[in-house]
XYZ file of C-alpha atoms in Angstrom:
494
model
C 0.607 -4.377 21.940
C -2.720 -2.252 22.416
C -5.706 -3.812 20.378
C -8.563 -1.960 19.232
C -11.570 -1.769 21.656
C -14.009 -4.354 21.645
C -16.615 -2.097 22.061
C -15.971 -1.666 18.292
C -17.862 -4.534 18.021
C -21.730 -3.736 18.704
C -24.404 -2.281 16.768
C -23.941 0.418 14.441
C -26.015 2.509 15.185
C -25.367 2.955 19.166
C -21.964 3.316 18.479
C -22.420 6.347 16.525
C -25.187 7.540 18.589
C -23.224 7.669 22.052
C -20.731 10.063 20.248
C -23.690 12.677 19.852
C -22.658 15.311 21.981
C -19.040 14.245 22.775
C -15.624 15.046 22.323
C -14.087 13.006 20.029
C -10.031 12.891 19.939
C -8.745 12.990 16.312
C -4.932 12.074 16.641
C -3.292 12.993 13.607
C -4.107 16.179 11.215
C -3.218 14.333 8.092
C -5.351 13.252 4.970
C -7.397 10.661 7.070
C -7.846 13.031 9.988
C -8.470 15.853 8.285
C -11.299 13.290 6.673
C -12.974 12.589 10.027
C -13.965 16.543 10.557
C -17.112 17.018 8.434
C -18.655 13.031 9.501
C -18.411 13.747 13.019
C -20.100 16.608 12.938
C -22.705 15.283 11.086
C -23.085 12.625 13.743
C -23.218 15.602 16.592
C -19.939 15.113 18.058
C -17.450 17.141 18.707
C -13.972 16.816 17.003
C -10.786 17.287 18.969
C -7.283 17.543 17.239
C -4.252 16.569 18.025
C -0.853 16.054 16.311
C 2.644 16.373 17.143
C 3.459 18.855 14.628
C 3.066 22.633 15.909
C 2.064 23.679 12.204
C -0.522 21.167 12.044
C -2.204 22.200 15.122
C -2.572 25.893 14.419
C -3.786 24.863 10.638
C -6.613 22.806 12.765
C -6.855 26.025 14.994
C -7.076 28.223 12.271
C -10.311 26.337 10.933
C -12.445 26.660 14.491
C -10.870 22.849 15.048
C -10.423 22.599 19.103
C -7.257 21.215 19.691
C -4.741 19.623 22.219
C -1.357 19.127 22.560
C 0.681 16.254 24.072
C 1.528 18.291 27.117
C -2.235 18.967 27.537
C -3.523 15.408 27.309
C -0.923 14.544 29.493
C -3.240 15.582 32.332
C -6.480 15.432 30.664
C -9.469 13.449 32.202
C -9.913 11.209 29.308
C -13.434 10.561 30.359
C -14.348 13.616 28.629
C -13.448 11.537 25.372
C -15.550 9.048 23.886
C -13.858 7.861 21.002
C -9.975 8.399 20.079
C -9.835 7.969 16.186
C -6.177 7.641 15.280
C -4.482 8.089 11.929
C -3.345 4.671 10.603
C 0.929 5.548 10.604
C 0.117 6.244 14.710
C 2.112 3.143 16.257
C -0.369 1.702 18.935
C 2.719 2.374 21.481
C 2.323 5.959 21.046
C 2.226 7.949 24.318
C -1.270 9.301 23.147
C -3.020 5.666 22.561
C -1.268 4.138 25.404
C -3.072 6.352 27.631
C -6.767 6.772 26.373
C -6.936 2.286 26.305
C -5.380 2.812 30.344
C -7.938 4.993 30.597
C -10.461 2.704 29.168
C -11.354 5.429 26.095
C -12.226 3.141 23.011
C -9.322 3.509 20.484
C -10.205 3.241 16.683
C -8.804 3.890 13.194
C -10.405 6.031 10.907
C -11.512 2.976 8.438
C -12.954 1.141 11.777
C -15.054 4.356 11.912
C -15.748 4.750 8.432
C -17.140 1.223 8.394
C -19.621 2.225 11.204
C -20.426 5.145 9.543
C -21.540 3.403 6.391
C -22.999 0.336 8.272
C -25.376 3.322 9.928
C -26.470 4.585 6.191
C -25.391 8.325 7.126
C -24.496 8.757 3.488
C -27.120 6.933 1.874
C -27.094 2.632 2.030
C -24.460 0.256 2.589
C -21.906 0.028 0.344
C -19.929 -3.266 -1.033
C -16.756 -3.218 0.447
C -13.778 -5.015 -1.692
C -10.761 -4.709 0.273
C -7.462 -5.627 -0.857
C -3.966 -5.938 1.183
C -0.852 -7.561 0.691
C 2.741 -6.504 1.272
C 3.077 -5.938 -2.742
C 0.872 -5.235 -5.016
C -1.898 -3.457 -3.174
C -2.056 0.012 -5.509
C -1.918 -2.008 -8.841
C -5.054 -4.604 -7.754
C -7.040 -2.228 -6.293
C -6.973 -0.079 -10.177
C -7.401 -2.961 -11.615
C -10.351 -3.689 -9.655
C -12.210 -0.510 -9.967
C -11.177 -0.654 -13.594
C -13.321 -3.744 -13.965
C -16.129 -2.533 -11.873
C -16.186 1.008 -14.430
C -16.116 -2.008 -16.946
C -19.398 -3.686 -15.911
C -21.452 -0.767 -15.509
C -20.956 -0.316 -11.567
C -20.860 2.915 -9.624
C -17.389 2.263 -7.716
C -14.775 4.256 -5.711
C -10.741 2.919 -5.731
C -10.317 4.287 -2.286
C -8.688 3.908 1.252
C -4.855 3.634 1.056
C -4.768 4.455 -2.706
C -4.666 8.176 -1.649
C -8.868 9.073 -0.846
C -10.052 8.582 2.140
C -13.091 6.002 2.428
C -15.302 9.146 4.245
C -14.538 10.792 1.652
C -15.832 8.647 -0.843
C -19.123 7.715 0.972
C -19.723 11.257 1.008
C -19.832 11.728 -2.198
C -22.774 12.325 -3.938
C -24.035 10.612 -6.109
C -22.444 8.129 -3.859
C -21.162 4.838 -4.943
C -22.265 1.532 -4.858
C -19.410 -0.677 -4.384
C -15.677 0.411 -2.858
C -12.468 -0.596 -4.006
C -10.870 -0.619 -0.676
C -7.033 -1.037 0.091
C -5.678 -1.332 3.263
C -2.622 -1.194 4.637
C -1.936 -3.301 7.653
C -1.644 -0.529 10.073
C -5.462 0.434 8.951
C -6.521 -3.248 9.280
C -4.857 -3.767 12.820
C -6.920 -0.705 14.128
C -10.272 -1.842 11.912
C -11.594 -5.246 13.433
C -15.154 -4.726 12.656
C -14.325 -4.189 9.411
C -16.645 -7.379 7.325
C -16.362 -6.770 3.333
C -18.210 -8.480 0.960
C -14.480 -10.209 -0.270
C -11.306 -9.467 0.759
C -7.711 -10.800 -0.838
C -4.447 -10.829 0.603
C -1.981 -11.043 -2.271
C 1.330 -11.607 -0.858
C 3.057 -11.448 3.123
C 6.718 -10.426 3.147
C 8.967 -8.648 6.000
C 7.734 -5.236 5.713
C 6.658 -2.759 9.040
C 8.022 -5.474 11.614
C 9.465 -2.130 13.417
C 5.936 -1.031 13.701
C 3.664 -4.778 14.630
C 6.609 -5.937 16.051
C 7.494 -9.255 14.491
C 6.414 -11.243 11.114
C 3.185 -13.073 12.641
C 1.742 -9.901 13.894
C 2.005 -8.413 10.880
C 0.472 -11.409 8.711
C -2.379 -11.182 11.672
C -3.590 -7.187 10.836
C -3.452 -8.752 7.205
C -5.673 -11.887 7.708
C -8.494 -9.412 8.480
C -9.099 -8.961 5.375
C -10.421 -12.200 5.515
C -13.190 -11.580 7.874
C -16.265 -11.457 5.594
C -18.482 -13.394 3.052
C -15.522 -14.035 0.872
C -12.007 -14.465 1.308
C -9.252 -14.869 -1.068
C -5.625 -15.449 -0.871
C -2.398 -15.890 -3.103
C -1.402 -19.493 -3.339
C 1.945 -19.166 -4.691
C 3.213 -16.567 -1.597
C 3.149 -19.415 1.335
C 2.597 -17.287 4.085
C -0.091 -15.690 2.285
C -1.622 -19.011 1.702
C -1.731 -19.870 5.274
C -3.732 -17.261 6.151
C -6.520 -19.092 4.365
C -6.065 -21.037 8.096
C -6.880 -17.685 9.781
C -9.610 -16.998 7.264
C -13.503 -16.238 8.801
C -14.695 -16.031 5.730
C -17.800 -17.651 4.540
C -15.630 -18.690 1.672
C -12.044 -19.361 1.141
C -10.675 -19.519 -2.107
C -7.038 -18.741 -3.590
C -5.299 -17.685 -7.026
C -2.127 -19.005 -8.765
C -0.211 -18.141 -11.866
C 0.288 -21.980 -12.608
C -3.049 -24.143 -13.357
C -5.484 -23.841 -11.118
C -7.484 -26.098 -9.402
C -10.902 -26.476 -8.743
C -12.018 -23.512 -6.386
C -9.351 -21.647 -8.072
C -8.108 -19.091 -10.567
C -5.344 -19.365 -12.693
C -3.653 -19.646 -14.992
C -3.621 -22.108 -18.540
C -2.173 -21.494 -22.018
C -1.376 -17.940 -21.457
C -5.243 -16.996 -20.250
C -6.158 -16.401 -16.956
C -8.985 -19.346 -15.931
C -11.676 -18.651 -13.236
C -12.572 -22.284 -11.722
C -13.854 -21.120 -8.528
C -17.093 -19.152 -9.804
C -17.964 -21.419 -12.353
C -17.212 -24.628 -13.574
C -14.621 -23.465 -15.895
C -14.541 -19.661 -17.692
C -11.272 -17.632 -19.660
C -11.289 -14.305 -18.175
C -8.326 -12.788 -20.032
C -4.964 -13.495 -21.767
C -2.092 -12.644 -20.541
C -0.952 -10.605 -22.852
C -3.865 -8.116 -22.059
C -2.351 -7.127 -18.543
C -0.206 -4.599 -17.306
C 2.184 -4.174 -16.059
C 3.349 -7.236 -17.681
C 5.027 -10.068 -16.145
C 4.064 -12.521 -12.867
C 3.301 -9.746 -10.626
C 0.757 -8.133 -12.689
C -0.989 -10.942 -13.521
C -1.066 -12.274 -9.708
C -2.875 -8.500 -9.152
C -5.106 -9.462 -12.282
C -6.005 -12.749 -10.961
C -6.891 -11.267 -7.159
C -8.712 -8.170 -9.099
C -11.254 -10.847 -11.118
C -11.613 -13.390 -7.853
C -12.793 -10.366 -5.987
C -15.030 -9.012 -8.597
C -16.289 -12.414 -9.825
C -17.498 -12.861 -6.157
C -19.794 -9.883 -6.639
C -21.221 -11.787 -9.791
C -19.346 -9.234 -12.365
C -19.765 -11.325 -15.657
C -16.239 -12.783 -17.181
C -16.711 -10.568 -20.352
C -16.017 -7.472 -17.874
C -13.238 -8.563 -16.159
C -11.488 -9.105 -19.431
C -12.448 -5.171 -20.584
C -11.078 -3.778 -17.499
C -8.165 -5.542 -17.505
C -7.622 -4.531 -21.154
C -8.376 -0.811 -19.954
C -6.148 -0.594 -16.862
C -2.699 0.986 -17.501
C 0.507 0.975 -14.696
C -0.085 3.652 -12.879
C 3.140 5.905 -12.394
C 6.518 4.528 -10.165
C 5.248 0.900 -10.882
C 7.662 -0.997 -13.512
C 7.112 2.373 -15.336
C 9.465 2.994 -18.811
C 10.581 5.853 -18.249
C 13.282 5.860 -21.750
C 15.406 3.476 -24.108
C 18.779 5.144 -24.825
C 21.356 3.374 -26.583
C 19.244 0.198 -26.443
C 19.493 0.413 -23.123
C 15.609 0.395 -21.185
C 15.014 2.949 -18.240
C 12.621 1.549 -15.492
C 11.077 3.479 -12.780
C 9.766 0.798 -9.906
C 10.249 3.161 -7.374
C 7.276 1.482 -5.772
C 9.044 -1.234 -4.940
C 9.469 -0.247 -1.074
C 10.471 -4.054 0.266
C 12.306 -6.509 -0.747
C 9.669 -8.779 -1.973
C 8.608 -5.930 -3.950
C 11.819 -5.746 -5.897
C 12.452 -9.303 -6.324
C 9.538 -9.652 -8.604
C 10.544 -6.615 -10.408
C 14.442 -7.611 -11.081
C 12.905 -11.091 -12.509
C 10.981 -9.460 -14.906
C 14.687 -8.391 -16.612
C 17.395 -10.670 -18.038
C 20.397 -8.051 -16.897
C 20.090 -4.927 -14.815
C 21.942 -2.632 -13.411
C 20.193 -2.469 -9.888
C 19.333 1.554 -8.187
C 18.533 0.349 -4.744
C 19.008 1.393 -0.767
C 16.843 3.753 1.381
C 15.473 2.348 4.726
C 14.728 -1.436 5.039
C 12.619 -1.332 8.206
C 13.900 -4.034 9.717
C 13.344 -6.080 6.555
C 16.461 -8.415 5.628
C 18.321 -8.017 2.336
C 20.181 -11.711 1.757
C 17.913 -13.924 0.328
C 16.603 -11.207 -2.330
C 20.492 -10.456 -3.421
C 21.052 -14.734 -3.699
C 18.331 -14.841 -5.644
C 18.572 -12.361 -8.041
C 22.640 -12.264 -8.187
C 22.834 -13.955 -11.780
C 20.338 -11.314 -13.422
C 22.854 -8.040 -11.824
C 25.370 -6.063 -14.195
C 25.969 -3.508 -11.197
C 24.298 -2.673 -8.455
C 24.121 1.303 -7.590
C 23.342 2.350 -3.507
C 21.987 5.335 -1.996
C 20.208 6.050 0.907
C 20.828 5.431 4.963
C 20.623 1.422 4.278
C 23.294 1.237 1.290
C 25.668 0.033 3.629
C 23.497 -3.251 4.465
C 22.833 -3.677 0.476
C 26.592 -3.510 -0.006
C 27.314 -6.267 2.543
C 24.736 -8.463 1.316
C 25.851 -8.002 -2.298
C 29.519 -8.756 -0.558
C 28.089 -11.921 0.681
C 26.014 -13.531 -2.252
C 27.636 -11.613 -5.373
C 30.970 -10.948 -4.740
C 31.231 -10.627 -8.687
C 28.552 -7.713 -8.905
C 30.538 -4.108 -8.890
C 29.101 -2.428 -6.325
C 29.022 1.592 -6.077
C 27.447 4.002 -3.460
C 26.048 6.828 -3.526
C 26.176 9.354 -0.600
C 23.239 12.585 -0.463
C 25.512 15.368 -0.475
C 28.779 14.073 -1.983
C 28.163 15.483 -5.480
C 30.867 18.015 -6.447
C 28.462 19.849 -8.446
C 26.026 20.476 -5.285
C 26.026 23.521 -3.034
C 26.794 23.704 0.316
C 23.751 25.070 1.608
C 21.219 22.936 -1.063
C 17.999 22.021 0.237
C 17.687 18.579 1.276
C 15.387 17.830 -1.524
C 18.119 19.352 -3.958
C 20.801 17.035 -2.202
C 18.454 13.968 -2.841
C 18.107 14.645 -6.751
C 21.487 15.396 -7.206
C 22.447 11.715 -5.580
C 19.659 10.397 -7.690
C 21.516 12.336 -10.480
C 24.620 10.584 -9.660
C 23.260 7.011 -9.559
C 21.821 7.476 -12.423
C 24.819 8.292 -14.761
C 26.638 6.137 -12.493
C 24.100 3.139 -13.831
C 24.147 3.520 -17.107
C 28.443 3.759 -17.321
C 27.655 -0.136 -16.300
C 24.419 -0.310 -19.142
C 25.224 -2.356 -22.354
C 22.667 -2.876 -25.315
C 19.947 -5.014 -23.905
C 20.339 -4.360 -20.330
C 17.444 -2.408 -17.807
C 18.893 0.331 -15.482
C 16.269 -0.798 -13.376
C 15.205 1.806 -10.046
C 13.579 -1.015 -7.445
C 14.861 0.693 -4.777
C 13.404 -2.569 -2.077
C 13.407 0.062 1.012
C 11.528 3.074 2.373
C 12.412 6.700 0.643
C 11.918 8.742 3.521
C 15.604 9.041 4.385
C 16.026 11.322 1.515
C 13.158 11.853 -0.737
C 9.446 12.924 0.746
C 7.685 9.890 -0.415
C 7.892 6.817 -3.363
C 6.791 9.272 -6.080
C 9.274 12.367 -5.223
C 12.112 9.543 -5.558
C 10.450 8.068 -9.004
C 10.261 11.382 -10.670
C 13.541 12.466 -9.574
C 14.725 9.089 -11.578
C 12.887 9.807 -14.441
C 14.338 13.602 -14.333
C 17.764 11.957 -14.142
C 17.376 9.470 -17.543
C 15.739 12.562 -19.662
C 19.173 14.584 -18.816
C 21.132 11.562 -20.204
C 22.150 11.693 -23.985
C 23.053 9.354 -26.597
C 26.512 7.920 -25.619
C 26.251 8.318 -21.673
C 25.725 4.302 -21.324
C 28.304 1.908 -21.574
C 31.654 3.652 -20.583
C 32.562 1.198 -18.181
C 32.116 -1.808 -20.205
């Protein structure tokens, strides 16, 4: 698999400076490459664009951006390159990135180069860097850390994969002093310079393994976030823990829901303990976090650890956690009808994701299925068999939930869903149409099965780009679906 370029390594300020002047490849016109633009130029170089998409390169076009297409690189002399900075979803197989590394042109993501551009003060001094990873969990910590920082009086930025680019936010002015970083592991695996003042990895499940290739590689892109002065990990995930192994961190230090240790946060008589900063301080109850339930207090744990390691006083911690709220698609209620509870989780994207969500409900009638990406389905549906009133499928992966619900709860009914099967749907409907109308489906479909009590509970545990255009698109197509419900739709096949 191709690595990042050691030459990523040196000073920061000759490895902006021998861009002055040169072309720099931008592959990928999306949010993050469309962030590079403006800092390049400021730096002198010259930005390049390329992207697979026809429509993309003409918008680049359109704004004075040169560009090049595959074709075209095909037989370029990549020494006329000095940088490639890819977008983080470009798989370091990719025709594109194969070629500049053969052609010894340094290859780096747009954090790796948002790192150097801050190390180099272009946009006024270095920042604090808190980054935060994890398979699950990542959005949710990452609030709840800038939530504490807006708590204690800090100019701070939630940024990176939360939706704003980190250029973005170091160019804004008046700029902040500390970032609220999450990464994804495709952004870590092309960012090894990358040094923050703490970095957590919450949790390591089987998520992207099409993309790194395998489990360890995967856990590897996330142990980087353990590179710099402080380094934090989730104790009760156990591949998570072992990264503390991997960990360069000055410090190494982990959270847990059950007591904690010393060197640790925790949990004790419903408040959440910090032992690791101090000899012994409450930082919270648990009744003050949301979303409620073990998940959301593992985030609220790995939020404080990372803020407590910047010396943010205990009485802030507690605020912010009081003043963050779920953001949307995570363990949302959507709507009780007929004492039955409507949940949107339609950020649960894995299986690990979805396992924590079912356990936060005594009976539900699972909405699940989309793509697993190579992720395995068995253990979650053994594990959470006992807690299902009816499982609901849809998506190009239904078939694989079906089998494993054959397999480990033979007792669970089982109905899928098919895009395009609805009677009421037109033939020619848009594919977007076709998607909320089998969303429609499962949802009246799910609460038939819903007594008084139970959750209709969307935790999808795979991708949603088979039918939906991202996470959100499918959450507010479920929520659509439970407002058209009416009293008396639950229950009819009880």
């Amino acid at each position: 698999m191709v690595e990042p370029s050691p030459r990523a390594l040196r000073t920061p300020g000759p490895m902006l400076e021998f861009l002055r002047g040169r072309d720099v490849l931008v592959a990928g016109w999306g949010i993050s490459g469309r962030s590079l633009i403006e800092p390049l130029r400021d730096i002198g170089a010259r930005p390049v664009v390329t992207d697979a998409g026809a429509a993309a390169l003409a918008e680049a076009a359109e704004l004075g951006l040169a560009v090049a297409t595959a074709p075209e690189l095909e037989t370029t002399d990549w020494s006329r390159f000095a940088l490639v900075i890819t977008s983080p979803g470009w798989r370091p197989d990719s025709p594109v990135l194969a070629s500049a590394v053969a052609e010894g042109t340094p290859v780096w993501g747009d954090v790796e180069f948002a790192w150097w551009v801050d190390q180099a003060r272009i946009y006024g001094p270095v920042r604090k860097w808190l980054v935060i990873t994890g398979t699950n969990g990542k959005t949710t910590t990452t609030q709840m850390t800038h939530a504490i920082l807006r708590a204690a009086g800090i100019a701070s930025v939630a940024c990176g994969n939360i939706g704003l680019p980190i250029l973005d936010a170091l160019r804004r002015n008046p700029g902040p002093q500390v970032l609220a970083v999450e990464l994804s592991s495709f952004q870590l695996h092309w960012a090894p310079s990358v040094r923050p003042e703490a970095g957590v990895v919450l949790n390591v499940a089987e998520d992207h393994l099409d993309w790194h290739g395998g489990l360890d590689a995967y856990a590897a892109a996330k142990a980087r976030a353990l590179f710099g002065r402080v380094g934090v990990v989730g104790l009760d995930d156990p591949v998570a823990a072992s990264l503390a192994r991997r960990s360069k961190a000055r410090r190494t230090l982990g959270f847990r829901i059950g007591v904690p240790a010393d060197g640790e946060l925790g949990v004790v008589d419903g408040k959440l303990l910090d032992r690791a900063f101090t000899k012994a301080a409450i930082l919270a109850e648990v009744g003050d976090i949301s979303p409620p339930g073990p998940a959301g207090v593992a985030d609220a744990l790995a939020a404080a650890a990372l803020t407590r390691a910047i010396d943010v006083a205990p009485q802030f911690v507690r605020e912010g956690l009081i003043e963050h709220k779920v953001g949307p698609h995570r363990a949302a209620f959507v709507r009780e009808i007929d004492e039955v509870a409507f949940v949107d989780d339609s950020k649960a994207t894995n299986p690990h994701a979805a396992r924590s969500s079912i356990l936060a409900h005594q009976r539900a009638v699972w909405i699940a299925g989309g793509q697993l990406k190579g992720a395995h389905i068995d253990e979650l549906v053994e594990e959470v068999a006992d807690r299902l009133v009816a499982a609901v499928l849809i998506g190009a992966d239904a078939p694989a939930f079906a089998a494993a619900l054959a397999r480990h709860a033979p007792e669970v009914p089982v109905i899928e869903v098919i895009a395009g099967d609805d009677a009421g749907m037109a033939d020619q409907a848009s594919t977007n149409d076709k998607a909320d109308a089998a969303m429609a489906k499962a949802v009246r479909t799910a609460a038939e099965f819903a007594g008084p009590g139970d959750t209709v509970l969307l935790a999808p545990a795979a991708a949603s780009l088979d039918m939906f255009t991202d996470y959100m698109h499918r959450g507010r197509s479920f929520a659509a679906a439970v407002h058209a419900l009416e009293d008396g739709d639950t229950g009819r096949r009880l």
